[in-house]
Amino acid sequence: DLNGHRITGGVDTTALALEGVARVTVRGPGRIEGAAVGVDALRAPGLTVRDIDFVAVGDGVRLTNSAHGHIVDNRFDAIEGHAVAVLALPYSLTRGGSHTIRGNSIVDSEYGVLLGGYDSGHSLVAGNSFAHIGTFAIQADPRADWSRIDDNRIDDVGVAAIAF
């Protein structure tokens, strides 16, 4: 629980690194600012990130082979990379899909949400707002089957609102 506190970092830092843990909740109100990665989860199933302001970070939330994540009601502003990146690496012993990415605000950022890799499917990307995105608001690996992208507000995107 950030309880209104702020975590600041530099270009080579990760604000919160989680590896090999399950069912962790990172909740605000709170702010993560200036780090290379805000929340970096590796093999961390069931992670919830809720009500956090991510400002001027490289990647906001990065989930690598971490299934069943809930990234909800966060604000991402001036993100240099991806606001939310789901990375499902091949041949991993841990699953990487079935995420809920809902109710987030992503503005003035290079990328919005990435569902990357074969096992990033069965995810829901819904009810988010995207504005002033440099490249893609939502990018999904074509092999990320059974994912649902629904009811997102997308405004002013440089390349494509949704790309597969």
mmCIF file of C-alpha atoms in Angstrom:
data_model
loop_
_atom_site.group_PDB
_atom_site.id
_atom_site.type_symbol
_atom_site.label_atom_id
_atom_site.label_comp_id
_atom_site.label_asym_id
_atom_site.label_seq_id
_atom_site.Cartn_x
_atom_site.Cartn_y
_atom_site.Cartn_z
ATOM 1 C CA ASP A 1 0.000 0.000 0.000
ATOM 2 C CA LEU A 2 1.672 3.224 -1.120
ATOM 3 C CA ASN A 3 -0.702 5.163 1.148
ATOM 4 C CA GLY A 4 -0.177 8.440 -0.726
ATOM 5 C CA HIS A 5 3.611 8.119 -0.917
ATOM 6 C CA ARG A 6 5.833 8.662 -3.957
ATOM 7 C CA ILE A 7 8.594 6.430 -5.298
ATOM 8 C CA THR A 8 11.104 8.218 -7.521
ATOM 9 C CA GLY A 9 13.948 6.684 -9.461
ATOM 10 C CA GLY A 10 16.449 7.233 -12.226
ATOM 11 C CA VAL A 11 16.922 5.910 -15.736
ATOM 12 C CA ASP A 12 18.548 2.683 -14.479
ATOM 13 C CA THR A 13 16.121 1.890 -11.660
ATOM 14 C CA THR A 14 13.045 -0.244 -11.128
ATOM 15 C CA ALA A 15 10.645 1.184 -8.551
ATOM 16 C CA LEU A 16 9.089 -2.169 -7.555
ATOM 17 C CA ALA A 17 10.577 -5.508 -8.676
ATOM 18 C CA LEU A 18 8.574 -8.661 -7.972
ATOM 19 C CA GLU A 19 9.900 -12.108 -8.825
ATOM 20 C CA GLY A 20 8.432 -15.501 -8.046
ATOM 21 C CA VAL A 21 5.673 -14.198 -5.763
ATOM 22 C CA ALA A 22 1.917 -14.707 -6.089
ATOM 23 C CA ARG A 23 -1.196 -12.662 -5.362
ATOM 24 C CA VAL A 24 0.581 -9.402 -4.507
ATOM 25 C CA THR A 25 -1.371 -6.127 -4.537
ATOM 26 C CA VAL A 26 0.246 -2.749 -5.184
ATOM 27 C CA ARG A 27 -2.343 -0.101 -4.397
ATOM 28 C CA GLY A 28 -2.556 3.618 -4.044
ATOM 29 C CA PRO A 29 -3.129 6.313 -3.815
ATOM 30 C CA GLY A 30 0.495 6.783 -4.722
ATOM 31 C CA ARG A 31 2.910 7.846 -7.423
ATOM 32 C CA ILE A 32 5.834 6.200 -9.203
ATOM 33 C CA GLU A 33 7.980 8.676 -11.091
ATOM 34 C CA GLY A 34 11.178 8.790 -13.143
ATOM 35 C CA ALA A 35 12.161 5.101 -12.952
ATOM 36 C CA ALA A 36 13.067 2.943 -15.949
ATOM 37 C CA VAL A 37 10.270 0.548 -14.898
ATOM 38 C CA GLY A 38 7.488 1.302 -12.444
ATOM 39 C CA VAL A 39 6.388 -2.243 -11.528
ATOM 40 C CA ASP A 40 8.373 -5.139 -12.997
ATOM 41 C CA ALA A 41 6.790 -8.545 -12.333
ATOM 42 C CA LEU A 42 8.521 -11.780 -13.348
ATOM 43 C CA ARG A 43 6.645 -15.025 -12.694
ATOM 44 C CA ALA A 44 4.262 -13.180 -10.342
ATOM 45 C CA PRO A 45 0.769 -14.602 -10.950
ATOM 46 C CA GLY A 46 -2.249 -12.781 -9.588
ATOM 47 C CA LEU A 47 -0.581 -9.364 -9.348
ATOM 48 C CA THR A 48 -2.965 -6.432 -8.825
ATOM 49 C CA VAL A 49 -1.864 -2.842 -9.468
ATOM 50 C CA ARG A 50 -4.583 -0.325 -8.609
ATOM 51 C CA ASP A 51 -4.881 3.465 -8.240
ATOM 52 C CA ILE A 52 -1.234 4.372 -8.933
ATOM 53 C CA ASP A 53 0.007 7.411 -10.885
ATOM 54 C CA PHE A 54 2.903 6.461 -13.170
ATOM 55 C CA VAL A 55 4.685 9.592 -14.401
ATOM 56 C CA ALA A 56 7.672 9.844 -16.773
ATOM 57 C CA VAL A 57 8.779 6.211 -16.443
ATOM 58 C CA GLY A 58 10.203 3.958 -19.171
ATOM 59 C CA ASP A 59 7.565 1.217 -18.790
ATOM 60 C CA GLY A 60 4.713 1.554 -16.313
ATOM 61 C CA VAL A 61 3.793 -2.059 -15.496
ATOM 62 C CA ARG A 62 5.720 -4.918 -17.090
ATOM 63 C CA LEU A 63 4.364 -8.435 -16.577
ATOM 64 C CA THR A 64 6.647 -11.206 -17.783
ATOM 65 C CA ASN A 65 5.195 -14.718 -17.601
ATOM 66 C CA SER A 66 2.862 -13.542 -14.843
ATOM 67 C CA ALA A 67 -0.692 -14.784 -15.430
ATOM 68 C CA HIS A 68 -3.956 -13.380 -14.082
ATOM 69 C CA GLY A 69 -2.774 -9.806 -13.521
ATOM 70 C CA HIS A 70 -5.264 -7.048 -12.720
ATOM 71 C CA ILE A 71 -4.087 -3.610 -13.834
ATOM 72 C CA VAL A 72 -7.012 -1.348 -12.956
ATOM 73 C CA ASP A 73 -7.797 2.323 -12.332
ATOM 74 C CA ASN A 74 -4.243 3.635 -12.795
ATOM 75 C CA ARG A 75 -3.009 6.790 -14.491
ATOM 76 C CA PHE A 76 -0.060 6.702 -16.893
ATOM 77 C CA ASP A 77 1.402 10.015 -18.048
ATOM 78 C CA ALA A 78 4.477 10.676 -20.226
ATOM 79 C CA ILE A 79 5.480 7.006 -20.474
ATOM 80 C CA GLU A 80 8.530 6.550 -22.713
ATOM 81 C CA GLY A 81 7.814 2.874 -23.483
ATOM 82 C CA HIS A 82 4.649 0.887 -22.719
ATOM 83 C CA ALA A 83 2.142 1.885 -20.070
ATOM 84 C CA VAL A 84 1.347 -1.836 -19.639
ATOM 85 C CA ALA A 85 3.440 -4.574 -21.273
ATOM 86 C CA VAL A 86 2.375 -8.205 -21.010
ATOM 87 C CA LEU A 87 5.281 -10.365 -22.160
ATOM 88 C CA ALA A 88 4.702 -14.087 -22.448
ATOM 89 C CA LEU A 89 8.038 -15.624 -23.325
ATOM 90 C CA PRO A 90 8.008 -18.958 -25.143
ATOM 91 C CA TYR A 91 8.802 -22.244 -23.439
ATOM 92 C CA SER A 92 8.320 -20.851 -19.969
ATOM 93 C CA LEU A 93 7.111 -23.083 -17.161
ATOM 94 C CA THR A 94 4.845 -20.289 -15.910
ATOM 95 C CA ARG A 95 1.810 -19.030 -17.821
ATOM 96 C CA GLY A 96 1.557 -15.455 -19.050
ATOM 97 C CA GLY A 97 -2.053 -14.631 -20.001
ATOM 98 C CA SER A 98 -5.553 -14.065 -18.609
ATOM 99 C CA HIS A 99 -5.087 -10.433 -17.577
ATOM 100 C CA THR A 100 -7.599 -7.701 -16.869
ATOM 101 C CA ILE A 101 -6.460 -4.236 -17.951
ATOM 102 C CA ARG A 102 -9.389 -1.954 -17.188
ATOM 103 C CA GLY A 103 -10.226 1.629 -16.270
ATOM 104 C CA ASN A 104 -6.753 3.058 -16.838
ATOM 105 C CA SER A 105 -5.943 6.502 -18.230
ATOM 106 C CA ILE A 106 -2.938 6.644 -20.567
ATOM 107 C CA VAL A 107 -1.876 10.056 -21.919
ATOM 108 C CA ASP A 108 1.105 11.625 -23.668
ATOM 109 C CA SER A 109 2.867 8.275 -23.941
ATOM 110 C CA GLU A 110 4.723 6.408 -26.687
ATOM 111 C CA TYR A 111 2.764 3.131 -26.379
ATOM 112 C CA GLY A 112 -0.342 2.075 -24.489
ATOM 113 C CA VAL A 113 -0.954 -1.645 -23.861
ATOM 114 C CA LEU A 114 1.048 -4.507 -25.340
ATOM 115 C CA LEU A 115 -0.104 -8.138 -25.266
ATOM 116 C CA GLY A 116 3.095 -9.771 -26.482
ATOM 117 C CA GLY A 117 3.683 -13.455 -27.074
ATOM 118 C CA TYR A 118 1.687 -16.585 -27.714
ATOM 119 C CA ASP A 119 0.601 -17.043 -24.111
ATOM 120 C CA SER A 120 -0.605 -13.470 -23.557
ATOM 121 C CA GLY A 121 -4.132 -14.354 -24.693
ATOM 122 C CA HIS A 122 -7.362 -14.752 -22.748
ATOM 123 C CA SER A 123 -6.928 -11.158 -21.602
ATOM 124 C CA LEU A 124 -9.402 -8.282 -21.319
ATOM 125 C CA VAL A 125 -8.435 -4.726 -22.299
ATOM 126 C CA ALA A 126 -11.559 -2.641 -21.641
ATOM 127 C CA GLY A 127 -12.770 0.714 -20.395
ATOM 128 C CA ASN A 128 -9.388 2.417 -20.734
ATOM 129 C CA SER A 129 -8.785 5.884 -22.161
ATOM 130 C CA PHE A 130 -5.857 6.639 -24.468
ATOM 131 C CA ALA A 131 -4.917 10.159 -25.606
ATOM 132 C CA HIS A 132 -1.874 11.531 -27.417
ATOM 133 C CA ILE A 133 -0.178 8.162 -27.978
ATOM 134 C CA GLY A 134 2.912 8.237 -30.212
ATOM 135 C CA THR A 135 2.681 4.805 -31.824
ATOM 136 C CA PHE A 136 0.034 2.195 -30.840
ATOM 137 C CA ALA A 137 -2.697 2.495 -28.214
ATOM 138 C CA ILE A 138 -3.188 -1.295 -28.079
ATOM 139 C CA GLN A 139 -0.906 -3.824 -29.714
ATOM 140 C CA ALA A 140 -1.723 -7.531 -29.487
ATOM 141 C CA ASP A 141 0.272 -10.471 -30.760
ATOM 142 C CA PRO A 142 -1.922 -12.213 -33.357
ATOM 143 C CA ARG A 143 -1.319 -15.462 -31.471
ATOM 144 C CA ALA A 144 -2.788 -13.943 -28.269
ATOM 145 C CA ASP A 145 -6.083 -15.625 -28.980
ATOM 146 C CA TRP A 146 -9.311 -15.301 -27.038
ATOM 147 C CA SER A 147 -8.440 -11.816 -25.840
ATOM 148 C CA ARG A 148 -11.147 -9.161 -25.767
ATOM 149 C CA ILE A 149 -10.577 -5.487 -26.542
ATOM 150 C CA ASP A 150 -13.745 -3.575 -25.735
ATOM 151 C CA ASP A 151 -15.091 -0.101 -24.934
ATOM 152 C CA ASN A 152 -11.770 1.788 -24.902
ATOM 153 C CA ARG A 153 -11.679 5.524 -25.677
ATOM 154 C CA ILE A 154 -8.838 6.245 -28.100
ATOM 155 C CA ASP A 155 -7.901 9.741 -29.283
ATOM 156 C CA ASP A 156 -4.898 11.069 -31.237
ATOM 157 C CA VAL A 157 -2.673 8.067 -31.961
ATOM 158 C CA GLY A 158 0.390 8.362 -34.201
ATOM 159 C CA VAL A 159 0.381 5.025 -36.079
ATOM 160 C CA ALA A 160 -2.654 2.869 -35.222
ATOM 161 C CA ALA A 161 -5.243 2.701 -32.474
ATOM 162 C CA ILE A 162 -5.200 -1.119 -32.403
ATOM 163 C CA ALA A 163 -2.587 -3.306 -34.115
ATOM 164 C CA PHE A 164 -2.318 -7.088 -34.391
#
